[in-house]
CSV table of C-alpha atoms in Angstrom, one decimal:
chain,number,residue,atom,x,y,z
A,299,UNK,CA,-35.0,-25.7,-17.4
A,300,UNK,CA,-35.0,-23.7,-14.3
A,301,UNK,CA,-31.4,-25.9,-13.1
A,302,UNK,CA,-30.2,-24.9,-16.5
A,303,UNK,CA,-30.8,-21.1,-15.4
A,304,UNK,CA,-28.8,-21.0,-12.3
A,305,UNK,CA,-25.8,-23.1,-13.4
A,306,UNK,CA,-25.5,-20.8,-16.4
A,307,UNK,CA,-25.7,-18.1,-14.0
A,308,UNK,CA,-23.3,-19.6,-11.7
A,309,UNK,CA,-21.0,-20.3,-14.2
A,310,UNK,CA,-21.4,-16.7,-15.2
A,311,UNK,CA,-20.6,-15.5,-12.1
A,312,UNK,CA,-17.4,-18.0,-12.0
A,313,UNK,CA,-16.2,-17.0,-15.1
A,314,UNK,CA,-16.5,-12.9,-13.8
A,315,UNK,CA,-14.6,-13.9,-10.9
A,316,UNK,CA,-11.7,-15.8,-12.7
A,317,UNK,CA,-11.2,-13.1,-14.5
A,318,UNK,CA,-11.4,-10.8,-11.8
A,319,UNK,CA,-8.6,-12.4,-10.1
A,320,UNK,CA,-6.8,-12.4,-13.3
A,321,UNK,CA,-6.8,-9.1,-13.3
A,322,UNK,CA,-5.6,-8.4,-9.8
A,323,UNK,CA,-3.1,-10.6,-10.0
A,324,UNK,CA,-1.7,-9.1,-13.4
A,325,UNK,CA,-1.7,-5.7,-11.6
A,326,UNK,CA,0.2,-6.9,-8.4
A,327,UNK,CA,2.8,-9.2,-10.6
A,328,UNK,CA,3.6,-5.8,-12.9
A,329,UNK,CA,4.1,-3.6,-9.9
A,330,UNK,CA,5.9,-6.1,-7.9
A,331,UNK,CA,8.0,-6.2,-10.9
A,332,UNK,CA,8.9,-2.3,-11.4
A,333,UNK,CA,9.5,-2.4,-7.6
A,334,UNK,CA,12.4,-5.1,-7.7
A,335,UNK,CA,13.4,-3.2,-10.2
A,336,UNK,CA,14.1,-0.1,-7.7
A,337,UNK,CA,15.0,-2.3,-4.5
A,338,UNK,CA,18.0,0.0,-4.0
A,339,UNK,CA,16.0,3.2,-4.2
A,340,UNK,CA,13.6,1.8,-2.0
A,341,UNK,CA,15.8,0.6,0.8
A,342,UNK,CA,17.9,3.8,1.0
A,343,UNK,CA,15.3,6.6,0.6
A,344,UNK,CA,12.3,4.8,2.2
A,345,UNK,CA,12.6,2.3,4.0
A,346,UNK,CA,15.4,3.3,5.5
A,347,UNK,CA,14.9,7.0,5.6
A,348,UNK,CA,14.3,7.1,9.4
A,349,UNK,CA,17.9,6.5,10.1
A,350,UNK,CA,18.3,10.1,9.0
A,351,UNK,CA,18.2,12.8,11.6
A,352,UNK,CA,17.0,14.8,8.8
A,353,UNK,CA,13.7,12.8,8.3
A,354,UNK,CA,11.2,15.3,7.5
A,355,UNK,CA,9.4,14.1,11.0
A,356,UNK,CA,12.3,14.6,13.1
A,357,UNK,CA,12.6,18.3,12.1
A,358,UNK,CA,8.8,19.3,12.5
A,359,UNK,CA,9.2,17.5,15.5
A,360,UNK,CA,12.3,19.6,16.8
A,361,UNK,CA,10.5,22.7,15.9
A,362,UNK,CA,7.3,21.8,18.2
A,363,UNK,CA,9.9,21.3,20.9
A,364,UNK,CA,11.3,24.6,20.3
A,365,UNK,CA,8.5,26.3,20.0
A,366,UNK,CA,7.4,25.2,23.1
A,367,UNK,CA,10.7,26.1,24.5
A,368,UNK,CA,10.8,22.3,25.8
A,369,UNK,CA,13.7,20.3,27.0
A,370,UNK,CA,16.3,19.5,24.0
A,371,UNK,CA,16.7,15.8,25.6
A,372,UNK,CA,12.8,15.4,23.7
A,373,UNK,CA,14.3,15.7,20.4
A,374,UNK,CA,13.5,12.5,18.2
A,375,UNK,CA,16.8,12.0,15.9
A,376,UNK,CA,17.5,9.3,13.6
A,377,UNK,CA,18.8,5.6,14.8
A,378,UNK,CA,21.7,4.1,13.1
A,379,UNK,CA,21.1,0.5,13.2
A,380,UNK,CA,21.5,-2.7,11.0
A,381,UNK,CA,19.8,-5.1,9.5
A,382,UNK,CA,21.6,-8.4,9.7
A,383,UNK,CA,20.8,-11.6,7.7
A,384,UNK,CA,20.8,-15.4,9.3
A,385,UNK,CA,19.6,-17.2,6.7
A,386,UNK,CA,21.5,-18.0,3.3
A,387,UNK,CA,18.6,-16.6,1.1
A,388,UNK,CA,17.9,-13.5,3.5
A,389,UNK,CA,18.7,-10.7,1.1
A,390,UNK,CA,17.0,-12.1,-1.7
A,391,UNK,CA,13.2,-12.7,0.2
A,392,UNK,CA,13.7,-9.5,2.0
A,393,UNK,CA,14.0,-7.6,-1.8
A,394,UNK,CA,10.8,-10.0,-2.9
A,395,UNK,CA,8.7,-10.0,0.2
A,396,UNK,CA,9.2,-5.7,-0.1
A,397,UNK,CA,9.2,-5.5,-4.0
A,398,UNK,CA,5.4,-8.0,-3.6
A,399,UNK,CA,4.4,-5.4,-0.6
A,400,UNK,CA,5.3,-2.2,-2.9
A,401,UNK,CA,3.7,-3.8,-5.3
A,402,UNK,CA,0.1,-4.6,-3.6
A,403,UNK,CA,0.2,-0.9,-1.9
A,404,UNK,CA,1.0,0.4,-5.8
A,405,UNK,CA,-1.7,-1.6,-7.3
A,406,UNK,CA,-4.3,-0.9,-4.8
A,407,UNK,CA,-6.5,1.7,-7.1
A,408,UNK,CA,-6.3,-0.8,-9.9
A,409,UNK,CA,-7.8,-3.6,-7.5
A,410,UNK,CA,-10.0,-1.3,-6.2
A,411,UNK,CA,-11.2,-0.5,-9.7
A,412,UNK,CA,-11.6,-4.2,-10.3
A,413,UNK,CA,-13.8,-4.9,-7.5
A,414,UNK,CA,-16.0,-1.8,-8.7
A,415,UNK,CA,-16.6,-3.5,-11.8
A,416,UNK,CA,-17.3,-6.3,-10.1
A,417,UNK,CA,-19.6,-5.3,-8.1
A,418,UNK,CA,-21.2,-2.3,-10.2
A,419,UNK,CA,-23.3,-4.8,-12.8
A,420,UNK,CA,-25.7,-5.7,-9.6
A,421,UNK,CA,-26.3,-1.6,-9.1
A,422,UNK,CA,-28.8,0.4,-10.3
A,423,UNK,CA,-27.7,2.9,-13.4
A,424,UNK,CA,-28.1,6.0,-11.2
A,425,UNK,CA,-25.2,4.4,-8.5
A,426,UNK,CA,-22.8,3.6,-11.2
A,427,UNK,CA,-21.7,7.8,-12.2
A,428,UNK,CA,-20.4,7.1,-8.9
A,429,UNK,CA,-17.6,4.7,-9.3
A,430,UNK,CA,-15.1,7.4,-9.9
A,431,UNK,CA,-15.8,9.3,-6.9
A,432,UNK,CA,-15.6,5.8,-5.0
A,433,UNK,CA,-12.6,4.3,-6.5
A,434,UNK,CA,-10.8,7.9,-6.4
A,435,UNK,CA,-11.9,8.3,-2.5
A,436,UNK,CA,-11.2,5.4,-1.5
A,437,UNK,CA,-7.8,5.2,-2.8
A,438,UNK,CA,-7.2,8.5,-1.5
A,439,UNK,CA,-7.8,7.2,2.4
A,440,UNK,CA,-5.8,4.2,1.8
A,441,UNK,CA,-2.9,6.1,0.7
A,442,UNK,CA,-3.3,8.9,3.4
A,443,UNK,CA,-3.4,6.0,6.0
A,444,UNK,CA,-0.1,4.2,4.5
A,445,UNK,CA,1.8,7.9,4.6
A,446,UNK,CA,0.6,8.1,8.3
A,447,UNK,CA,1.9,5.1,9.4
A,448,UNK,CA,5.5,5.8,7.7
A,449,UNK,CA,6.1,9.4,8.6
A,450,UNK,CA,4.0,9.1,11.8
A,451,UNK,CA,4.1,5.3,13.4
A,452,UNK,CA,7.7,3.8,12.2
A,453,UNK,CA,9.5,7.0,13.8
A,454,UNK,CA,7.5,6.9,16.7
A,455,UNK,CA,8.2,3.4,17.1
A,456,UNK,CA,12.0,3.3,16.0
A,457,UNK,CA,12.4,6.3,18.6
A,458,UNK,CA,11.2,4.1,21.6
């Protein structure tokens, strides 16, 4: 009886999981989607926004320099480079690889979310009026730390 117990459990706990993934996938697969659907946008105003020397970096940037009344050769401006494709099917995994990435990044609260109810059963009733706050933090940090890497880390590193 007690074998009966855990396998039932088990299975449980399978079942939670499966759909769990489900889930997660369902919610990367929909904003992949949308975001093939705006390749172009995305290419030309984000990705490739750093080739402007009128990237909102580039300008605080110049007006640290000149407030500091520092050397003009400092200033950060926008590259103008290419991307080149050597493989027949190139263009078409660059637009899916960047529409799945858009997509994960997009979805991330919704996974997030997904874990918390996954996880928020096994808690005690007085930690679960906290799941908001969690989810709604958490996803906060994330996107803070994807908007310091593009508007702080991929100038810095396209400048050098």
């Amino acid at each position: 009886m007690d074998i009966d117990i855990k396998k039932k459990t088990f299975l449980n706990f399978v079942g939670l999981l499966r759909s769990f993934l489900i889930k997660c996938f369902i919610g990367i697969v929909l904003c992949s989607s949308i975001a093939f659907l705006y390749t172009n946008f995305i290419f030309e105003q984000i990705l490739f926004a750093p080739k402007n020397p009128n990237f909102p970096i580039y300008i605080w940037h110049r007006s640290l320099i000149d407030f500091f009344n520092l050397s003009s050769s400092l200033y950060m401006e926008g590259i103008d480079f290419d991307i080149q494709n050597r493989k027949m099917d190139g263009q078409l995994m660059i637009m899916i690889w960047t529409s799945f990435t858009f997509g994960l990044i997009a979805s991330f609260p919704w996974i997030l979310y997904q874990i918390w109810k996954l996880v928020q059963p096994k808690l005690y009733n007085s930690k679960t009026r906290y799941s908001i706050v969690f989810v709604t933090i958490t996803s906060l940090l994330f996107f803070i730390g994807v908007l310091f890497g593009y508007f702080i880390i991929v100038p810095l590193s396209i400048a050098s």
